[in-house]
Tab-separated table of C-alpha atoms in Angstrom:
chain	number	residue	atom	x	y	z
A	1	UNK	CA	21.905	-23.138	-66.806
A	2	UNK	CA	25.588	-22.030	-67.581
A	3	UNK	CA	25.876	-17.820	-66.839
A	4	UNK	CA	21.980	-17.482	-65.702
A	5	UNK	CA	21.613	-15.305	-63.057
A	6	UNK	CA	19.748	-15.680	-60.070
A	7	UNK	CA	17.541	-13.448	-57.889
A	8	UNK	CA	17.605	-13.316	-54.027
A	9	UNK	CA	14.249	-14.512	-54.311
A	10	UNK	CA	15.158	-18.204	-55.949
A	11	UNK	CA	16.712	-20.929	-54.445
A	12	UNK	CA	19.689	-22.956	-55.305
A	13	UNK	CA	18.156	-24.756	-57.599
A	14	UNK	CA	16.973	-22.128	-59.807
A	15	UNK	CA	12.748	-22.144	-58.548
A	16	UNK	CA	11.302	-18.994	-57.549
A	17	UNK	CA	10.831	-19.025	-53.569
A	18	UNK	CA	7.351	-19.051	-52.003
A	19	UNK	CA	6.516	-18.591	-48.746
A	20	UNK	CA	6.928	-16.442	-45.823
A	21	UNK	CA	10.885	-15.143	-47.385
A	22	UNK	CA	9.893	-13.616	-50.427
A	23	UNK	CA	6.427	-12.248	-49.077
A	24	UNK	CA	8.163	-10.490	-46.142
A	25	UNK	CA	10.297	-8.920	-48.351
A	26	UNK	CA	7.271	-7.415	-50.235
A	27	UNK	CA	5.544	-6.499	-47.161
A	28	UNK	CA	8.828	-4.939	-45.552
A	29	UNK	CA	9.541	-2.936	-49.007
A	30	UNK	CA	6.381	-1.600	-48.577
A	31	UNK	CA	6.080	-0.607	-45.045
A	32	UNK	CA	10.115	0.904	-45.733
A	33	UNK	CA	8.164	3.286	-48.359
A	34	UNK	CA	5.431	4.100	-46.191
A	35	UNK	CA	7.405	5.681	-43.527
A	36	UNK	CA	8.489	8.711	-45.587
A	37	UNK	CA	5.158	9.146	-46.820
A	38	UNK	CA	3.611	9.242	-43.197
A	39	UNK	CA	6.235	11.701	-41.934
A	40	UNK	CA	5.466	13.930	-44.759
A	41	UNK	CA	1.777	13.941	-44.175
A	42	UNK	CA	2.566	14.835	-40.034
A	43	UNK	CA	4.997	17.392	-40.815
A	44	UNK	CA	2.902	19.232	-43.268
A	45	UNK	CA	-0.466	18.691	-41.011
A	46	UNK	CA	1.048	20.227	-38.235
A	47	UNK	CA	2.581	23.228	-39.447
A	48	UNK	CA	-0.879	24.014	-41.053
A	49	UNK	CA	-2.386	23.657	-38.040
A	50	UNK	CA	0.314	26.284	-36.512
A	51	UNK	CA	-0.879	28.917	-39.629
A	52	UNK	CA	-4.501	28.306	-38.675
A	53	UNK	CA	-3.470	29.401	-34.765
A	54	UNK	CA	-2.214	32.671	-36.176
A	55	UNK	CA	-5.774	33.365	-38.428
A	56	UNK	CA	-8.130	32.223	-35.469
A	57	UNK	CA	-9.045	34.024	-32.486
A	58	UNK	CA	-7.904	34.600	-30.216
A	59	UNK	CA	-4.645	33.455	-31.216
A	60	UNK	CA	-5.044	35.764	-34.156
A	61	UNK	CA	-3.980	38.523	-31.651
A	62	UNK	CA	-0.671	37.382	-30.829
A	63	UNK	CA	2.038	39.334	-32.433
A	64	UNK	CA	4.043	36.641	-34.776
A	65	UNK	CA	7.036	38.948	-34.602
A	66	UNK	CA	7.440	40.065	-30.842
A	67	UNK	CA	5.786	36.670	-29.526
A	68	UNK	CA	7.012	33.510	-29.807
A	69	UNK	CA	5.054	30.261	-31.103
A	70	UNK	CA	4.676	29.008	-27.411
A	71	UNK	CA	2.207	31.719	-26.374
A	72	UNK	CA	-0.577	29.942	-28.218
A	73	UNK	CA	-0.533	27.202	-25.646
A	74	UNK	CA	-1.416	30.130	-22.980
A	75	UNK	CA	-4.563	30.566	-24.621
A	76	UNK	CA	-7.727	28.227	-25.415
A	77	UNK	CA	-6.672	27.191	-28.085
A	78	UNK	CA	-4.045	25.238	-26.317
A	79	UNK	CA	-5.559	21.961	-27.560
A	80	UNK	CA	-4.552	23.274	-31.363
A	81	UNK	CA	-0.909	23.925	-30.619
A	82	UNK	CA	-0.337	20.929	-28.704
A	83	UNK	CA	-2.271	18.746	-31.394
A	84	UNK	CA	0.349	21.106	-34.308
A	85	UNK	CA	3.826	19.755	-31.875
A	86	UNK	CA	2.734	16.623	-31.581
A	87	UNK	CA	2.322	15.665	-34.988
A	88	UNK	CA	5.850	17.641	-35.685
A	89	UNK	CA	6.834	15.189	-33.045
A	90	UNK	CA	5.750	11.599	-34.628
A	91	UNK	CA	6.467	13.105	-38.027
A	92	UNK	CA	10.251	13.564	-37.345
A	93	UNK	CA	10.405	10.175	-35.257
A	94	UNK	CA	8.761	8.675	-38.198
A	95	UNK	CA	11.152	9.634	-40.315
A	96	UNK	CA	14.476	9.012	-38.488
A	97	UNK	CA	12.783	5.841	-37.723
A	98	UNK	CA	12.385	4.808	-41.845
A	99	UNK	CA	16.310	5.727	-42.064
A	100	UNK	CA	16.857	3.309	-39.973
A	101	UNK	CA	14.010	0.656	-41.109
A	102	UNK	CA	15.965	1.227	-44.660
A	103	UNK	CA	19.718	0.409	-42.566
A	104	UNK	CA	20.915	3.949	-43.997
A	105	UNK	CA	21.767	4.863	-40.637
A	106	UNK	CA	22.365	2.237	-36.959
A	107	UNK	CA	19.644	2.436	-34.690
A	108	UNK	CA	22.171	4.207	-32.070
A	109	UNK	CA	23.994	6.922	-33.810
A	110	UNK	CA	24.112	10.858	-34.088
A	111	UNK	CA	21.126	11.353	-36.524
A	112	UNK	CA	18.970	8.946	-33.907
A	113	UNK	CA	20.501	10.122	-30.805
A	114	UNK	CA	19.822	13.728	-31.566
A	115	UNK	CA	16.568	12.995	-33.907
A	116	UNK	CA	15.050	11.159	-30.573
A	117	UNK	CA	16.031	14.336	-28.631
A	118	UNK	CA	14.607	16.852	-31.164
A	119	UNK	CA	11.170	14.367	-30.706
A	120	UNK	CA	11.389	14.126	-26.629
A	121	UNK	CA	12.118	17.976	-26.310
A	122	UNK	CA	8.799	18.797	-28.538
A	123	UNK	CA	6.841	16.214	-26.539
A	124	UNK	CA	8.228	17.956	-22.959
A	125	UNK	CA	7.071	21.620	-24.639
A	126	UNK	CA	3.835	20.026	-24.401
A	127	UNK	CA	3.710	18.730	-21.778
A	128	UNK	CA	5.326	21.589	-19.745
A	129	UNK	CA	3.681	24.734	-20.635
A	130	UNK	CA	5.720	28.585	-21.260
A	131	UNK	CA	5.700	30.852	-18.430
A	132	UNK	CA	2.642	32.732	-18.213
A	133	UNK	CA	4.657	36.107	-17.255
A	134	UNK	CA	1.307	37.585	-15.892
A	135	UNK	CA	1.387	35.357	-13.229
A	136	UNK	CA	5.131	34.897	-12.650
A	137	UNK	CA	7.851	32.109	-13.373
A	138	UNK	CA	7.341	28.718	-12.734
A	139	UNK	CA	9.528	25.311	-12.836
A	140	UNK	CA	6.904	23.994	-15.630
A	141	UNK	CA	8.486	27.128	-17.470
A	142	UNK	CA	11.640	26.782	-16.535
A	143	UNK	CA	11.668	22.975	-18.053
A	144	UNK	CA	9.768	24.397	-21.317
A	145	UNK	CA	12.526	27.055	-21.725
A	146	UNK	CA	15.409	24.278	-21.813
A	147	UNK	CA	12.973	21.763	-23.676
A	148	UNK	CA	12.771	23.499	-26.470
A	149	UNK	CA	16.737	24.976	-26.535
A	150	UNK	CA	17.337	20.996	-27.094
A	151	UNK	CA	14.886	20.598	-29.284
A	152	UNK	CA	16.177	23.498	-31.514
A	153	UNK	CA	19.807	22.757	-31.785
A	154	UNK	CA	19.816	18.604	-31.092
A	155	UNK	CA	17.536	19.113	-35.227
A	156	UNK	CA	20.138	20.040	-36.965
A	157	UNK	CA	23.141	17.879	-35.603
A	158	UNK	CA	20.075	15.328	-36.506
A	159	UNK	CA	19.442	16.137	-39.980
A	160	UNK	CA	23.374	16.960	-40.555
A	161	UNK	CA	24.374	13.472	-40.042
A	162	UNK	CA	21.371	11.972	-41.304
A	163	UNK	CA	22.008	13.576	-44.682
A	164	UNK	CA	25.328	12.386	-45.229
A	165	UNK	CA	24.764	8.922	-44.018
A	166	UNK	CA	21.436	8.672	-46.312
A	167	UNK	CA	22.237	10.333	-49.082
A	168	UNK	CA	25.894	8.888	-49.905
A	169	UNK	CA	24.880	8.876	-53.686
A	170	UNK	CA	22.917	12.040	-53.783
A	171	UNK	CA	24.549	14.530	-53.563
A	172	UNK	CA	21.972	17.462	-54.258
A	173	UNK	CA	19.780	15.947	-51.753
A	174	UNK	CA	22.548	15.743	-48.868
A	175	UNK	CA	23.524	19.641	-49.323
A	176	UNK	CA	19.665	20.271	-49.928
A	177	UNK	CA	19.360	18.981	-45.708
A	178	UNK	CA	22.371	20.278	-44.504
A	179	UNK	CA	22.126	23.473	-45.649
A	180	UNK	CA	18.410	23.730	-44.018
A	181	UNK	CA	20.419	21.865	-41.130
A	182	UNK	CA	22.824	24.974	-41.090
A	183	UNK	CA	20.974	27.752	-41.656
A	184	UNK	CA	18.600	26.421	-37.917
A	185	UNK	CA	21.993	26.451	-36.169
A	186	UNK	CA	22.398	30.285	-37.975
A	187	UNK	CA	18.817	31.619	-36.787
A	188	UNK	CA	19.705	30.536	-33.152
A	189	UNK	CA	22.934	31.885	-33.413
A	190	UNK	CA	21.003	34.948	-33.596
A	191	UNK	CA	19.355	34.461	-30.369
A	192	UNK	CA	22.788	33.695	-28.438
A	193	UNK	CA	24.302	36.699	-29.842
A	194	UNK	CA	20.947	38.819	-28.363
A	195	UNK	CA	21.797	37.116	-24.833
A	196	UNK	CA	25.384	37.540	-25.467
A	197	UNK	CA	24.575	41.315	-25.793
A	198	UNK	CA	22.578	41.712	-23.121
A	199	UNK	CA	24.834	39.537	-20.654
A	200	UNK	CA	27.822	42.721	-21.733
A	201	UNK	CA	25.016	45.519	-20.246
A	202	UNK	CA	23.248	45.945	-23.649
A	203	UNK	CA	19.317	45.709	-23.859
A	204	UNK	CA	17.041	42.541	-22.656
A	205	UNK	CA	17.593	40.081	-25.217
A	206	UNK	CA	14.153	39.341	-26.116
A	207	UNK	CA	13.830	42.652	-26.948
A	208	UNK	CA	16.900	43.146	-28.856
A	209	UNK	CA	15.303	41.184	-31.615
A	210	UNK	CA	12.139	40.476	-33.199
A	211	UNK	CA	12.089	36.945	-31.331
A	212	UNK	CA	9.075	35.749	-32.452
A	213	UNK	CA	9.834	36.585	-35.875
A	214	UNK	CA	13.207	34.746	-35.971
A	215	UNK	CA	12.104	31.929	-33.530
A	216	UNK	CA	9.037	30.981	-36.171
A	217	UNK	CA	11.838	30.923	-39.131
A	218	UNK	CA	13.884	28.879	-37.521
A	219	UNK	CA	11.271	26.237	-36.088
A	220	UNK	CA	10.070	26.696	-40.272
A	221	UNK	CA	13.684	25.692	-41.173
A	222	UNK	CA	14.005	22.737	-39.116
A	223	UNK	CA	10.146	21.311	-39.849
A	224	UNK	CA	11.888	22.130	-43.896
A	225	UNK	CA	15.245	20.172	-42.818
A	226	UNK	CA	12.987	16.976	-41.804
A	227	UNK	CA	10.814	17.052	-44.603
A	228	UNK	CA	13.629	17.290	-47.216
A	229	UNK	CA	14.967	14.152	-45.618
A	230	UNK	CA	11.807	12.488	-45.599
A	231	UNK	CA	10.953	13.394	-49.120
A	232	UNK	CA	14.818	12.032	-50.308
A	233	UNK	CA	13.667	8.721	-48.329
A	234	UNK	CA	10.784	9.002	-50.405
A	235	UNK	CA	12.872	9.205	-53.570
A	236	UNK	CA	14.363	6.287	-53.218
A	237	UNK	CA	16.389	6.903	-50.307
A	238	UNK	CA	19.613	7.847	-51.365
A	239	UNK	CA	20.716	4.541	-52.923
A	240	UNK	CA	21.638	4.137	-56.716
A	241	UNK	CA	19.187	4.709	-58.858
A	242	UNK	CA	20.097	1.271	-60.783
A	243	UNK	CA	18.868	0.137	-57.027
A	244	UNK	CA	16.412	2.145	-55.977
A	245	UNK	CA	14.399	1.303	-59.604
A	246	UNK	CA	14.466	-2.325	-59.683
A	247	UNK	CA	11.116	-3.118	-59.804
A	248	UNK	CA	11.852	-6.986	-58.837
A	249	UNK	CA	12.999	-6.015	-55.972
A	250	UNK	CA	16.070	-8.093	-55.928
A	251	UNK	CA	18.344	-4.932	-54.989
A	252	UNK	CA	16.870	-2.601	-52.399
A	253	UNK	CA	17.956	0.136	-49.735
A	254	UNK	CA	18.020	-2.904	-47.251
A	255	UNK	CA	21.045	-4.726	-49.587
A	256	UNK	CA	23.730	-1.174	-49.900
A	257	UNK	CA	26.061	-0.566	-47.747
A	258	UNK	CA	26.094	3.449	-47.080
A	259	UNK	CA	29.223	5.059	-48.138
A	260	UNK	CA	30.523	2.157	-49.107
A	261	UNK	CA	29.559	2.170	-52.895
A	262	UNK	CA	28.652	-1.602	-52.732
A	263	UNK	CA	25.718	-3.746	-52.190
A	264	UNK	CA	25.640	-6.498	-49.063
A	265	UNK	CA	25.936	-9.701	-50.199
């Protein structure tokens, strides 16, 4: 018919396609707003495991201003803080993974590069435990210490990027992440300036601060950072409303172009 139009999901001749096109798209739409959902549930999951470390013994004795997060893997309740940066871990790798299941970012660029690196460095804190200072250094240490300096600032580049890539159209949402994204780089700027300090003849660094204190902020900050992109993704993620709310499905995430202002044809 003259000036009908005609979804994605019909042929040329105007009948609705069946088959294996039009149910993959369901079943892809579906797994694309899963992913958010499933980061969420990590994220939250394991920072309430890391508040039930600091109300059970005998983790319940470590000082959350003076000691940082780490020590609870010295203790035995080791198992509980791993289990709490694990599921930090697959959260965030979920959800850089659904920005790029959604094409808002390319599988190799800076919010995956440095989102991967944020993931890796929280798996190799596991996996290499602090330096138990009663028994002296060790390399395991040595590799935790650096582990989690990548970890901390590769997060925000992460999130940075991510933001502006995913929410093109939203722009609440984008300074919402970047800001949390900003104010991680700010809290270890903190620490830098403590080693700076103490580098010029001034007292230890870890001292010089309430480390603990600052270093549980900022690991807060960055858990916030990834969950504010996750929930955006969850919202929609960051395409035009008109898009995001077609409940036919016709337009999705997977059809607009990011930054572009126009749809893939």
């Amino acid at each position: 018919m003259p000036g009908s139009i005609r979804g994605p999901d019909d042929d040329r001749e105007g009948r609705p396609m069946t088959g294996v096109t039009a149910r993959d798209t369901t079943v892809g739409g579906r797994a694309a707003a899963l992913l958010p959902r499933l980061a969420l549930a990590g994220l939250a999951t394991g920072v309430a495991l890391m508040v039930l470390l600091q109300l059970l013994p005998p983790t319940s004795a470590i000082s959350p201003t003076r000691r940082t997060i780490s020590e609870y893997g010295l203790t035995s309740n080791k198992w509980l803080f791993d289990l709490a940066v694990l599921l930090v871990a697959a959260g965030s790798a979920v959800a850089f993974a659904a920005l790029v299941r959604r094409r808002l970012v390319r599988p190799i660029s800076a919010a995956t590069v440095f989102g991967t690196l944020w993931s890796l460095g929280l798996l190799a804190v596991v996996a290499f435990p602090k330096t138990d200072w009663a028994v002296g250094p060790s390399v395991a240490g040595s590799i935790h210490r650096w582990a989690s300096v990548v970890a901390f600032v590769c997060l925000p580049v992460a999130v940075i990027a991510a933001a502006r890539a995913a929410f093109a159209h939203s722009p609440g949402r984008r300074r919402v992440v970047q800001a949390l994204g900003v104010l991680s780089l700010l809290w270890f700027g903190l620490i830098l300036a403590a080693v700076a300090r103490w580098l010029a003849g001034g007292e230890p660094w870890w001292r010089a601060l309430p480390l603990g204190l600052v270093e549980r902020l900022m690991a807060l900050t960055e858990v916030l950072a990834v969950a504010a992109l996750a929930l955006g993704l969850a919202r929609h993620g960051g395409v035009p409303p008109t898009a995001a709310g077609d409940p036919s499905g016709a337009v999705t995430a997977l059809d607009y172009e990011p930054g572009s202002g126009s749809f893939r044809r």
